[in-house]
Coordinates of C-alpha atoms in Angstrom, one line a residue:
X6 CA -9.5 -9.6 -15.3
X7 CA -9.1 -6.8 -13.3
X8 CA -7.0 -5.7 -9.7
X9 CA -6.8 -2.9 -7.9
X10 CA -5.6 -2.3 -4.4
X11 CA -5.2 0.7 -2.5
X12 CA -3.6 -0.1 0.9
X13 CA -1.5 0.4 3.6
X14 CA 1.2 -1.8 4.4
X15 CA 3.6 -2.4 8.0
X16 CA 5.0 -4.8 10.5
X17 CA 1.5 -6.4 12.2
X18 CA 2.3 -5.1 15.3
X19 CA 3.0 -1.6 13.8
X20 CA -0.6 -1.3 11.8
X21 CA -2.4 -2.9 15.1
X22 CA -1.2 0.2 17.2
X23 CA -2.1 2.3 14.5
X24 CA -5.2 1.1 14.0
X25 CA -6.5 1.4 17.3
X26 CA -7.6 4.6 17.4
X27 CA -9.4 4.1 13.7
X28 CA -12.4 1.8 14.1
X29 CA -12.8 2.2 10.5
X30 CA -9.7 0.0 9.6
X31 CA -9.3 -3.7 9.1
X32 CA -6.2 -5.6 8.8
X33 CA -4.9 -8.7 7.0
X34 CA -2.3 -10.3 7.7
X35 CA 0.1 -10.7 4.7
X36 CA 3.7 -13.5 4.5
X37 CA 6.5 -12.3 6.3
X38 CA 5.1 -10.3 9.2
X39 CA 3.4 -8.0 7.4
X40 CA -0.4 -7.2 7.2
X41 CA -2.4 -4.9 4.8
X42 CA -4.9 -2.0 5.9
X43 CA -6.9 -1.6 2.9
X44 CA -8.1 2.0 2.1
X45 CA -11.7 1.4 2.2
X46 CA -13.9 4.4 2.2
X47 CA -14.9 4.1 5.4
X48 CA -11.1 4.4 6.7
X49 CA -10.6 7.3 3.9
X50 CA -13.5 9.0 5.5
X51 CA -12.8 8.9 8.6
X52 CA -8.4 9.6 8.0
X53 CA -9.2 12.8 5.4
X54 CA -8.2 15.9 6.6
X55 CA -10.2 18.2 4.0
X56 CA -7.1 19.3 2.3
X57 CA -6.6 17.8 -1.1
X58 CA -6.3 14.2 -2.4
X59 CA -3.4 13.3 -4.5
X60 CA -0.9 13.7 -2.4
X61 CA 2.8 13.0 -3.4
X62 CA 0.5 11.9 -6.8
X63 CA -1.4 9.3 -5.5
X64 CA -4.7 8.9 -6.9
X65 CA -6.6 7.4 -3.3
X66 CA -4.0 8.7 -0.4
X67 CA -6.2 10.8 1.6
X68 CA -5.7 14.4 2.0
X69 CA -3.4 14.8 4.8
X70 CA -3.0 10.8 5.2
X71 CA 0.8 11.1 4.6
X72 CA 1.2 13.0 7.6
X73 CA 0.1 10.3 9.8
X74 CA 1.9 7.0 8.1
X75 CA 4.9 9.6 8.9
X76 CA 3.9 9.6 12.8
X77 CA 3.5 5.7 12.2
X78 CA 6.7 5.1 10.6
X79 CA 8.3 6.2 13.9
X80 CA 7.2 2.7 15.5
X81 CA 8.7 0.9 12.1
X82 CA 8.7 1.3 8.8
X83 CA 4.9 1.8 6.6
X84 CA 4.3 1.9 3.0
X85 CA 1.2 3.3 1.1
X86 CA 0.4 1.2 -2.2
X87 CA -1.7 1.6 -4.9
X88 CA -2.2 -0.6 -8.1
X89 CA -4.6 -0.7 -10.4
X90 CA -5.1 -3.5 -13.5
X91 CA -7.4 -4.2 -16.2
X92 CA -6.6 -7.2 -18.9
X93 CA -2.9 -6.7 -18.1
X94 CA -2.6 -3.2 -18.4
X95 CA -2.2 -0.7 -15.5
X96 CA -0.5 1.5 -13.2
X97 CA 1.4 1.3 -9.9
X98 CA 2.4 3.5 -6.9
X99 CA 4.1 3.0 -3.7
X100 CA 6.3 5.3 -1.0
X101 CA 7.6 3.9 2.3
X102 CA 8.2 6.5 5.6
X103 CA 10.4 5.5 8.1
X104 CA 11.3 7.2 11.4
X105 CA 9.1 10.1 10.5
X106 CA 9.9 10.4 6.8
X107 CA 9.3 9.0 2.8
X108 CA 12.5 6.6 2.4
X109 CA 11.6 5.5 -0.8
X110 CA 9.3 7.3 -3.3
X111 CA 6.8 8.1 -4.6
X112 CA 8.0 5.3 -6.9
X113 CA 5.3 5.3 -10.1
X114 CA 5.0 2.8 -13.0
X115 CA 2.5 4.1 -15.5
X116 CA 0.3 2.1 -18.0
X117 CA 2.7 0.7 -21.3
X118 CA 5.9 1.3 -18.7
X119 CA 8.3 -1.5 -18.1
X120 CA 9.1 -2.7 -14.5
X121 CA 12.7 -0.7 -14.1
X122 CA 15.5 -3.5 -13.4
X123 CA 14.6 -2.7 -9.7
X124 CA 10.9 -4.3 -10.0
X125 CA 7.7 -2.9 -9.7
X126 CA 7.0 0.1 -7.3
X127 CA 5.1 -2.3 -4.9
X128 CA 7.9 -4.9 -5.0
X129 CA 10.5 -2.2 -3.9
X130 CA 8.5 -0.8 -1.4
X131 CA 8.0 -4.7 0.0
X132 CA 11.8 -5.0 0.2
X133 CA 12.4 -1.6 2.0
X134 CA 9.8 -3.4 4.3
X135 CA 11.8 -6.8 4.6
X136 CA 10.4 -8.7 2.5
X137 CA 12.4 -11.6 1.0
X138 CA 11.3 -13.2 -2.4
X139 CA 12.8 -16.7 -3.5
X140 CA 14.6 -17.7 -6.7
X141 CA 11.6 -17.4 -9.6
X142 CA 9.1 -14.8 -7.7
X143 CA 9.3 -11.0 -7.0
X144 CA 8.4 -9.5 -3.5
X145 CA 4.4 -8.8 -4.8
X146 CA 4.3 -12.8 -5.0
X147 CA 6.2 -13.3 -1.9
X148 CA 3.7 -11.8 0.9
X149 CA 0.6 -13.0 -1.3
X150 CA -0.7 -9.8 -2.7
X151 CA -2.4 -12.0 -5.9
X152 CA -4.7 -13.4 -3.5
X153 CA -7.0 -11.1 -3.8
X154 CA -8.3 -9.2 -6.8
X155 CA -9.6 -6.2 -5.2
X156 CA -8.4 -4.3 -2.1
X157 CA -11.8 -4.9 -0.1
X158 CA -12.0 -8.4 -0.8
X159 CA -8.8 -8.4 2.1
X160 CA -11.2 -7.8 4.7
X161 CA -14.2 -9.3 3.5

């Protein structure tokens, strides 16, 4: 089994003002308030800049991208996540911008890494956001992010 996700991730009402000027995105709505704008690539298109990919070593943030979760972090706090799985091996990313600038991050757990006591990148970056996990789950569980194997399946 495989999962991969490349996303965005705010406050609903902070990803529904930022989305209005990107007919490109879709949203999801995630538990707790939040809701996911996967980075499809029609919203990668039309966010790019034409400066280089990889920013703060992401493999899918588009070139310039971080600039504007920066401008949207001023309305509440934004994370960029990327995670990518295959047979239980895999890699994860995640930063979180608020009021104009990276909080947390670039947190990155690479293949054959443990989780550090913390949790995962994507977990860490959830709590920065809010998120509350109960006794026996992690953050990742908490807001549903294992309902969906792949990132455009959110919008399908």
């Amino acid at each position: 089994m495989s999962y991969d996700l490349q996303a965005v991730i705010a406050g609903e009402e902070v990803l529904r003002a930022a989305s209005l000027d990107l007919p490109a995105a879709r949203m999801a709505s995630l538990g707790q308030g939040l809701s996911l704008m996967p980075m499809t690539d029609a919203l990668f298109d039309s966010v790019a800049d034409g400066s280089d990919n990889g920013a703060l070593g992401f493999w899918r943030l588009p070139g310039g991208f971080e600039k504007t979760l920066a401008d949207w972090s001023t309305a509440g706090p934004v994370a960029y996540v990327e995670a990518e799985y295959f047979g239980g091996v895999g890699e994860q990313q995640a930063a979180v911008w608020d009021a104009g600038t990276v909080v947390l991050g670039p947190l990155h757990v690479q293949e054959g890494q443990p989780f550090p006591p913390a949790g995962s990148a994507i977990s860490q970056a959830l709590r920065r956001l809010g998120v509350v996990a109960s006794a026996g789950e992690d953050e990742f569980s908490a807001v549903g992010l294992g309902r969906h194997r792949h990132g455009e399946r959110w919008i399908a």
